[in-house]
Short mmCIF file of C-alpha atoms in Angstrom, two decimals:
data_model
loop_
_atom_site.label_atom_id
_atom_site.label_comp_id
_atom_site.label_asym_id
_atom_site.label_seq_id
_atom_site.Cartn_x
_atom_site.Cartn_y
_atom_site.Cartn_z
CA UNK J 1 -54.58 -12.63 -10.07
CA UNK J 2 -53.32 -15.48 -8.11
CA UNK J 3 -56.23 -16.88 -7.78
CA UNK J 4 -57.00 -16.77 -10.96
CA UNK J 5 -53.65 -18.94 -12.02
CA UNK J 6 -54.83 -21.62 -9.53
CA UNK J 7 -58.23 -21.97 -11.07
CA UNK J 8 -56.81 -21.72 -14.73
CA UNK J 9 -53.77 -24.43 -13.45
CA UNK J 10 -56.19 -26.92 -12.24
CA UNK J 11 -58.37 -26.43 -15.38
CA UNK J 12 -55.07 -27.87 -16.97
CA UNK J 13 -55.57 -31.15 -15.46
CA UNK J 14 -58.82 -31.69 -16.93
CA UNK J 15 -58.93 -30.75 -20.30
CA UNK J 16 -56.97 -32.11 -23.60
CA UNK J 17 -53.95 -29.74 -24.46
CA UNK J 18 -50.55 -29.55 -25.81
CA UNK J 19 -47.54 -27.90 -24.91
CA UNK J 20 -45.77 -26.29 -26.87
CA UNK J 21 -42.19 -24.06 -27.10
CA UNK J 22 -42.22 -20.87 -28.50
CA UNK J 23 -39.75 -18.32 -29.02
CA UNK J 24 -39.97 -14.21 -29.11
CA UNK J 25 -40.73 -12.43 -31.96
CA UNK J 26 -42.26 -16.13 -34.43
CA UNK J 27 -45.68 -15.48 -33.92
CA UNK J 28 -47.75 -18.07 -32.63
CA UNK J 29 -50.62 -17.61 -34.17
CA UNK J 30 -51.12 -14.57 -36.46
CA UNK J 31 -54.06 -12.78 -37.09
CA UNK J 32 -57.26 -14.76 -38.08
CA UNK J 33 -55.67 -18.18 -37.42
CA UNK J 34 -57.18 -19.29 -33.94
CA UNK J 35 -60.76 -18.33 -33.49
CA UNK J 36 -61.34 -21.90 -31.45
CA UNK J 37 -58.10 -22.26 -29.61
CA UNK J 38 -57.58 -21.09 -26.29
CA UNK J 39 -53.88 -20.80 -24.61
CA UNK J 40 -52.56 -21.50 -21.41
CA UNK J 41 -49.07 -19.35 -20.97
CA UNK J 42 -46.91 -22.35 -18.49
CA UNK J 43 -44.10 -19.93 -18.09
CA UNK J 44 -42.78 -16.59 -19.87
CA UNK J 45 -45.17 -13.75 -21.45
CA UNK J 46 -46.73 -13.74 -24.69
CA UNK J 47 -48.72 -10.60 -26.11
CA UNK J 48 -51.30 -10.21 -28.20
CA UNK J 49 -50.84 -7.87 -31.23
CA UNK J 50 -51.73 -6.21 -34.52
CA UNK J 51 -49.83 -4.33 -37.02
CA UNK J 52 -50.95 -1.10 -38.35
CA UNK J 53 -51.67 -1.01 -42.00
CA UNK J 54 -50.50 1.99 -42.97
CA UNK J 55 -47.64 1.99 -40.90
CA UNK J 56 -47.09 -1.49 -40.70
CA UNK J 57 -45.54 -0.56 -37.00
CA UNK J 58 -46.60 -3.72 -34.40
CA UNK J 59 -49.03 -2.41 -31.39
CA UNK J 60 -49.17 -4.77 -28.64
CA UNK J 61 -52.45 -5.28 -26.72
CA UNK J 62 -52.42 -7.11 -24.06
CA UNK J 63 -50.12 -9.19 -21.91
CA UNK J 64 -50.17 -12.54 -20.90
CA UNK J 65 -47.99 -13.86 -18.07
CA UNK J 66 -47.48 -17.80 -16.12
CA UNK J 67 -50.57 -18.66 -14.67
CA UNK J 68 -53.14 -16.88 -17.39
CA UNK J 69 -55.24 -18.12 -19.98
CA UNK J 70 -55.76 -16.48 -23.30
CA UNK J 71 -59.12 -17.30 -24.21
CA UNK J 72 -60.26 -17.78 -28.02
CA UNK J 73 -59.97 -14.62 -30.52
CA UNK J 74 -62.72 -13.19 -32.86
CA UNK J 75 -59.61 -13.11 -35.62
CA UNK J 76 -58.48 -9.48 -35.05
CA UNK J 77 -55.28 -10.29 -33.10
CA UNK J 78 -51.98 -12.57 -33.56
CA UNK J 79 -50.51 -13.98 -30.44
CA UNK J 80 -46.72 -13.88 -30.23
CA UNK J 81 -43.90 -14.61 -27.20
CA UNK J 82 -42.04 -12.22 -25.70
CA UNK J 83 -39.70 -14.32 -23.91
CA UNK J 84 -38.70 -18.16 -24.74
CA UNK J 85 -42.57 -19.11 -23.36
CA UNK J 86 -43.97 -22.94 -23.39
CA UNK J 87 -47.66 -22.46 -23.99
CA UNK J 88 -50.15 -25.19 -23.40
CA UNK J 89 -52.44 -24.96 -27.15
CA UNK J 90 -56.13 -25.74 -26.09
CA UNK J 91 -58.47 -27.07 -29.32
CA UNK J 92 -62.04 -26.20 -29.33
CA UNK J 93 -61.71 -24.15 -25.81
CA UNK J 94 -65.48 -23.29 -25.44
CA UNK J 95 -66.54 -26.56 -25.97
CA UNK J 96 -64.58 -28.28 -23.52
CA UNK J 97 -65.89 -28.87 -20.23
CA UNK J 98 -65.31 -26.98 -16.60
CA UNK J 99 -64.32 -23.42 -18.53
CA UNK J 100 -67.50 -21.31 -18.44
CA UNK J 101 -66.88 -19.88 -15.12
CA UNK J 102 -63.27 -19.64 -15.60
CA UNK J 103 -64.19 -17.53 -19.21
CA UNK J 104 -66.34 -15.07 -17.45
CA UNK J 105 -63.49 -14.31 -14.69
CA UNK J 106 -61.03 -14.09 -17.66
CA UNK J 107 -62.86 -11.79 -19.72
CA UNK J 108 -63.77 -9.82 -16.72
CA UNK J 109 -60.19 -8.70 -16.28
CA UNK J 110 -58.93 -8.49 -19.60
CA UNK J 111 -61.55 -5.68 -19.88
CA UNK J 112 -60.74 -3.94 -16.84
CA UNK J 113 -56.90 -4.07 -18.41
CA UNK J 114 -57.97 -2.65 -21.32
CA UNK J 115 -60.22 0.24 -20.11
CA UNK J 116 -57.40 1.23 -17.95
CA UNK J 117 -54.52 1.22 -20.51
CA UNK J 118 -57.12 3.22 -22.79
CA UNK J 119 -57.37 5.41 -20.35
CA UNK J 120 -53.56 6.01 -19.88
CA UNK J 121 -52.79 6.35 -23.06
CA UNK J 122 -53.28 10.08 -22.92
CA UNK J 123 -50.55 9.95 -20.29
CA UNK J 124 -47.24 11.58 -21.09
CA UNK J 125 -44.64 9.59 -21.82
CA UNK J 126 -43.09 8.82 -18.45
CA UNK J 127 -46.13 8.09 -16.90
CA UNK J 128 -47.46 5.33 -19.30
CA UNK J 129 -43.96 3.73 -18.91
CA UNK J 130 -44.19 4.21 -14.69
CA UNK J 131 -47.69 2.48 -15.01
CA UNK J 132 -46.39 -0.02 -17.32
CA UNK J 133 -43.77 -1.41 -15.17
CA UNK J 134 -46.47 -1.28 -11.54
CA UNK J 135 -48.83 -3.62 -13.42
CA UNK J 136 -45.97 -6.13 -14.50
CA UNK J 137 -44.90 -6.09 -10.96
CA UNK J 138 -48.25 -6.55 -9.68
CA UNK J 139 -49.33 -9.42 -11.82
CA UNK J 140 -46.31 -11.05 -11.66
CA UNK J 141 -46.46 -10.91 -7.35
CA UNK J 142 -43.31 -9.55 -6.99
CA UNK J 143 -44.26 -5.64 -6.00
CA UNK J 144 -43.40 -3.39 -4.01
CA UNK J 145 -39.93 -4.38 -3.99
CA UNK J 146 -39.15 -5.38 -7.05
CA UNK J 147 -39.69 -7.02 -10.60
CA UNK J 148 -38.01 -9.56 -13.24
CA UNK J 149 -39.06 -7.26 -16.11
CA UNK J 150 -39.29 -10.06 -19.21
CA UNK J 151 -39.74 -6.88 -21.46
CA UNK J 152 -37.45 -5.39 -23.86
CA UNK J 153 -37.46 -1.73 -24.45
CA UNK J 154 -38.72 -2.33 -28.09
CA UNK J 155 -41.37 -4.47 -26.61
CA UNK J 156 -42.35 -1.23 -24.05
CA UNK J 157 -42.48 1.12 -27.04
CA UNK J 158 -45.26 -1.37 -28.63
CA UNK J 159 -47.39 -1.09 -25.82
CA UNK J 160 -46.75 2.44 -25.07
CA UNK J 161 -47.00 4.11 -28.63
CA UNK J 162 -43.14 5.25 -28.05
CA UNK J 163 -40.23 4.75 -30.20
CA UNK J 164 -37.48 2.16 -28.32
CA UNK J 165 -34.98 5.28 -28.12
CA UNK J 166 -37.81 7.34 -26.18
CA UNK J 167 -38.34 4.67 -23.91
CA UNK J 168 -34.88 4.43 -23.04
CA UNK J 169 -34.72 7.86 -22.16
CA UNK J 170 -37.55 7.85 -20.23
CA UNK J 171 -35.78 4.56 -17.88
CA UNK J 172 -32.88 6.65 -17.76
CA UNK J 173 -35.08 9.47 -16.20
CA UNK J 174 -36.69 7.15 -14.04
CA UNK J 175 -33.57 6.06 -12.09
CA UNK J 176 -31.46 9.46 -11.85
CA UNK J 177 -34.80 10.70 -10.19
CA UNK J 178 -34.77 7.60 -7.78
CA UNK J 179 -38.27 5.66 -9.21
CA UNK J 180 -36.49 2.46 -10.01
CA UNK J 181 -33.46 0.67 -9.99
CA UNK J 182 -31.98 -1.28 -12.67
CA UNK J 183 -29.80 -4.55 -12.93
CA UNK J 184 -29.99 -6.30 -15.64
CA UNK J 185 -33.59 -7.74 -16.18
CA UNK J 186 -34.43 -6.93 -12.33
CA UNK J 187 -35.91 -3.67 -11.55
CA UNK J 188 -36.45 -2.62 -8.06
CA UNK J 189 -39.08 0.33 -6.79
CA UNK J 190 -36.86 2.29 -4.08
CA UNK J 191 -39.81 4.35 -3.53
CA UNK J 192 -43.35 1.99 -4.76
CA UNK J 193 -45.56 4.77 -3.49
CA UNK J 194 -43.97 7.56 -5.34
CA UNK J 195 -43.50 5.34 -8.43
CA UNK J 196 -47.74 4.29 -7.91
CA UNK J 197 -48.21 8.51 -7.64
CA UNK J 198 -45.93 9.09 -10.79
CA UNK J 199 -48.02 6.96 -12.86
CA UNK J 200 -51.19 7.30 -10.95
CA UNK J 201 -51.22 3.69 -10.86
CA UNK J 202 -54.07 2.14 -8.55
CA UNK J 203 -54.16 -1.49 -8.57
CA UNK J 204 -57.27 -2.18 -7.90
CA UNK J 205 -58.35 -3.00 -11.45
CA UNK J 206 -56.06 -6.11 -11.57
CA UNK J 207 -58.41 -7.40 -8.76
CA UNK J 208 -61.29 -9.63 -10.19
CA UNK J 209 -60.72 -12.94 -8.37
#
């Protein structure tokens, strides 16, 4: 992941882009606006989402954190901040030069994310929310010891399928059993092998450098 964010943050310095500010929960882009954009997320977390039409309840898909490129959408997805974010905007990403290479790598992992949080969304509910909170700490190089969890538990219950009050309970559970540690925004693993077992979380799909 790391080295990922280097090759993405030198890409910066040779391609035309703006920066812009963006704010949680103002979309972006929403969906079907930015087939030949790419994004470049300078600081905070922005996630990719859809809303359910029958439901109209918002699923997010995949996260985004400083250091990653989002690369162009086929239209099914809006983009959206999770936390005050400044995103660089890139205009007609697969035409500008020095990206192939750094495409491949990107697509690489975003399908190794997504096969594994298909696969643990038959998880029950604690578990997701365990395995949830590993791969934030991961990506963001911060685990074992601890995390600056840029999440609200609204945000959680998007990506888990759970409703916000659920997820609560479920952090609650977490700490009286000793997983994690909470103050404010910071949440610290007293145990990061026992949380890993809890949500059999193996990090080794977050490695395609």
């Amino acid at each position: 992941m790391k080295h990922e964010s280097l090759k993405a943050a030198g890409l910066m310095t040779n391609i035309l882009h703006r920066v812009v500010e963006v704010q949680p929960r103002r979309p972006l882009r929403d969906p079907g606006q930015w087939d030949n954009e790419g994004f470049y997320v300078e600081n905070g977390v922005v996630a990719l989402f859809r809303y359910s039409n029958s439901t109209s309840r918002r699923s997010i898909v995949a996260l985004y954190f400083a250091g990653e490129l989002i690369q162009p959408d086929a239209g099914n997805f809006g983009i959206v901040p999770l936390r005050p974010s400044d995103v660089s905007v890139i205009s007609d990403f697969g035409k500008q030069p020095f990206v192939q290479e750094l495409l491949l790598d990107r697509a690489r992992l975003d399908a190794s994310i997504a096969r594994e949080w298909l696969a643990i969304a038959g998880f029950d509910c604690q578990a997701r929310v365990a395995h949830l909170l590993c791969e934030i700490a991961v990506r963001a190089g911060s685990a074992p010891e601890w995390m600056d969890c840029q999440l609200t538990q609204h945000d959680i219950a998007d990506i888990t399928s759970q409703t916000s009050v659920n997820v609560n309970r479920v952090l609650a559970e977490l700490e009286r059993s000793g997983l994690i540690e909470r103050d404010g925004r910071a949440i610290s693993f007293p145990d990061w092998a026992e949380i890993c077992r809890v949500a059999s979380f193996r990090p080794e799909y977050l490695q395609h450098d």
